[in-house]
Coordinates of C-alpha atoms in Angstrom, one line a residue:
X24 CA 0.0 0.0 0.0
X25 CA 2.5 2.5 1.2
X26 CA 4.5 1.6 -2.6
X27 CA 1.6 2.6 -4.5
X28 CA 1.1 5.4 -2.3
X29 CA 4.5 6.9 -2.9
X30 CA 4.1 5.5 -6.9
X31 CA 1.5 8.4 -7.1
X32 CA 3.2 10.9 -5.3
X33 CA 5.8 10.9 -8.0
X34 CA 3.5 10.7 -10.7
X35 CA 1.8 13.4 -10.0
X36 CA 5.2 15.5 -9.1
X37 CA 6.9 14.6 -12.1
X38 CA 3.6 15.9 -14.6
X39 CA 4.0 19.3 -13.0
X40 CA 7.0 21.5 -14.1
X41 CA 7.2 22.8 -10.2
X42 CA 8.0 19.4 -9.2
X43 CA 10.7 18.6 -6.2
X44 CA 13.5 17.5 -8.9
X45 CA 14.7 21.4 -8.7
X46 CA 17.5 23.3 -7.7
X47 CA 18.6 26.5 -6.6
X48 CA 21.8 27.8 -8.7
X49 CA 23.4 31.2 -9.2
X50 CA 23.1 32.6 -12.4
X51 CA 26.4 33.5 -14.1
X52 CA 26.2 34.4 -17.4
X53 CA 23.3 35.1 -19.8
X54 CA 24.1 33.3 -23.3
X55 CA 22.9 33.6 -26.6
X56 CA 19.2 33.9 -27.2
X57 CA 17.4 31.5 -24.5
X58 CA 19.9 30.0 -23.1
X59 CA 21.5 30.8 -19.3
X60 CA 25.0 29.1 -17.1
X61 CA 24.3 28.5 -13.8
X62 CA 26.2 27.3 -11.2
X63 CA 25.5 24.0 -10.2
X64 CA 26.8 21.6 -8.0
X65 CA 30.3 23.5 -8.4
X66 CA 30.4 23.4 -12.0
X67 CA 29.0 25.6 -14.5
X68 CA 25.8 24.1 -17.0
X69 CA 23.8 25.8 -19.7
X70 CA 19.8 26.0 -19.0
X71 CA 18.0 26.6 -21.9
X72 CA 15.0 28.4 -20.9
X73 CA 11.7 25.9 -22.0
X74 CA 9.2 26.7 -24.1
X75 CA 11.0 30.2 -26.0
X76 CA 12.4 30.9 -29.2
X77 CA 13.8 34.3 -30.5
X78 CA 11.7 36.7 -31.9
X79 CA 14.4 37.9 -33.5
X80 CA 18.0 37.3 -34.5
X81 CA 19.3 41.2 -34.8
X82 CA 21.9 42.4 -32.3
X83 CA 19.7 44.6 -30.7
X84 CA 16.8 42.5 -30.2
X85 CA 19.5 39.9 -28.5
X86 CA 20.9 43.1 -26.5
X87 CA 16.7 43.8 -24.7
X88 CA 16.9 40.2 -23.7
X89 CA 19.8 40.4 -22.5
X90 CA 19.5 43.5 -20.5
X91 CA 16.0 42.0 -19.2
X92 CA 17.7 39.5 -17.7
X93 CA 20.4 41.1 -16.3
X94 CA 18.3 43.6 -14.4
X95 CA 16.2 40.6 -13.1
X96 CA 18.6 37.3 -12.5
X97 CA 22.4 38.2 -13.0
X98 CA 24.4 37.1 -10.1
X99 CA 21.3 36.1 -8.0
X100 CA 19.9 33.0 -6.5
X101 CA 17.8 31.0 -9.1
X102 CA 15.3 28.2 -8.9
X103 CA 15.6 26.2 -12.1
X104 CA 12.4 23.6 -12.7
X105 CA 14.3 21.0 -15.3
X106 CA 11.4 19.9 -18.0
X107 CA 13.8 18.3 -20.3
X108 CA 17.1 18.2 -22.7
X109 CA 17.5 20.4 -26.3
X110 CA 19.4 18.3 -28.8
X111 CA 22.3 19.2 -27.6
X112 CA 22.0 18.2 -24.1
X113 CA 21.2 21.2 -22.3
X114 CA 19.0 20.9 -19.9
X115 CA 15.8 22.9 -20.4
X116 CA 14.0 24.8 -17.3
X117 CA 11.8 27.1 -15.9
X118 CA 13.6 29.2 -14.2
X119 CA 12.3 31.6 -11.2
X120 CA 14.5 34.5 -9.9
X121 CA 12.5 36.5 -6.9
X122 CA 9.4 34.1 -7.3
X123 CA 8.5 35.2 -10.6
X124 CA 8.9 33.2 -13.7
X125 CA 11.5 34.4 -16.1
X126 CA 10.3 31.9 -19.1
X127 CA 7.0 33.6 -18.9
X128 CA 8.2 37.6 -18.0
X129 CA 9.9 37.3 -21.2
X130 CA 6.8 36.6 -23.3
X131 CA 4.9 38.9 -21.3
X132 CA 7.6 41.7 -22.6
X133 CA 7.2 40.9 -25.8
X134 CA 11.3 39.4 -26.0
X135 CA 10.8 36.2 -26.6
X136 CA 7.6 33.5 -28.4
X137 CA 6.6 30.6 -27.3
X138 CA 8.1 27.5 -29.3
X139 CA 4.8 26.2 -30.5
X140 CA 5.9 23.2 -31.2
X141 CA 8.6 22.4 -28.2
X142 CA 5.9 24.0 -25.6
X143 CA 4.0 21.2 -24.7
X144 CA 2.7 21.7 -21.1
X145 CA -0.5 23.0 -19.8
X146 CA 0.7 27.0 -19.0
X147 CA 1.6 27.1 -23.0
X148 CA -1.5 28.1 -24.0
X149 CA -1.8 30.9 -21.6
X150 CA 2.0 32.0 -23.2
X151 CA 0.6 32.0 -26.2
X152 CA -2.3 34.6 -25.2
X153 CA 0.2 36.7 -23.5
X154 CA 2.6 36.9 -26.7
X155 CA -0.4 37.3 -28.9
X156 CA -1.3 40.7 -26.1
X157 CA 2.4 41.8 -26.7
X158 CA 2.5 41.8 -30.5
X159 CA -0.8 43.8 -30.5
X160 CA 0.9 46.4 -28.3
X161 CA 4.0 46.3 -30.7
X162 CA 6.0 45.2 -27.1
X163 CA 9.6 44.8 -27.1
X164 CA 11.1 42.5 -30.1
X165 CA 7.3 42.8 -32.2
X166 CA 8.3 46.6 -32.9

């Protein structure tokens, strides 16, 4: 009883993307496009942040997601919520810095859309709503 007890408990923790397989990491550098290093277990890893695809390519589109990020993760605390691996191994996240998440406050800006066809989980409909809200305001990168 007590097996199948604990067999649902990690079911039902392993469907949700806030599940107990995270970590708290520092963030130490902000890469190219989606993609953060963190420092983890001593070592440094690359998160790709789940669910987000560039707007755009240019320089200066890179540069406002860049600077987003730095005024709201660089050298803090991070919770990173693993929901996968990229094709190149990265591991791919939510990540959290103050509570809030920064997958999501990117689409909200209008800096990033949502991967339509790598965002699979439940909240990726709501992302979509919010990006569709930002491109009608002409937000960020959908200048």
């Amino acid at each position: 009883m007590r097996l199948c007890a604990l067999l649902v408990v990690f079911c039902c923790s392993s469907l949700s993307p806030r599940s107990a397989w995270s970590w708290d990491d520092t963030l130490v550098r902000i890469g190219v496009d989606n993609t953060l290093q963190v420092r983890h277990k001593g070592r440094t890893e690359t998160i790709s942040l789940y669910g987000l695809s560039p707007i755009s390519r240019q320089p200066a589109a890179r540069e406002r997601v860049r600077r987003f990020l730095l005024l709201r993760a660089a050298g803090q605390r991070v919770k990173v919520h693993p929901v996968g691996s990229n094709d190149q191994g990265d591991t791919q996240a939510l990540v959290y810095s103050n509570g809030h998440n920064l997958n999501e406050a990117l689409i909200r800006a209008g800096l990033m859309r949502v991967d339509r066809e790598g965002c699979r989980y439940y909240y990726c409909n709501q992302w979509i709503r919010y990006q569709q809200f930002a491109q009608q305001r002409s937000q960020g990168n959908w200048q």
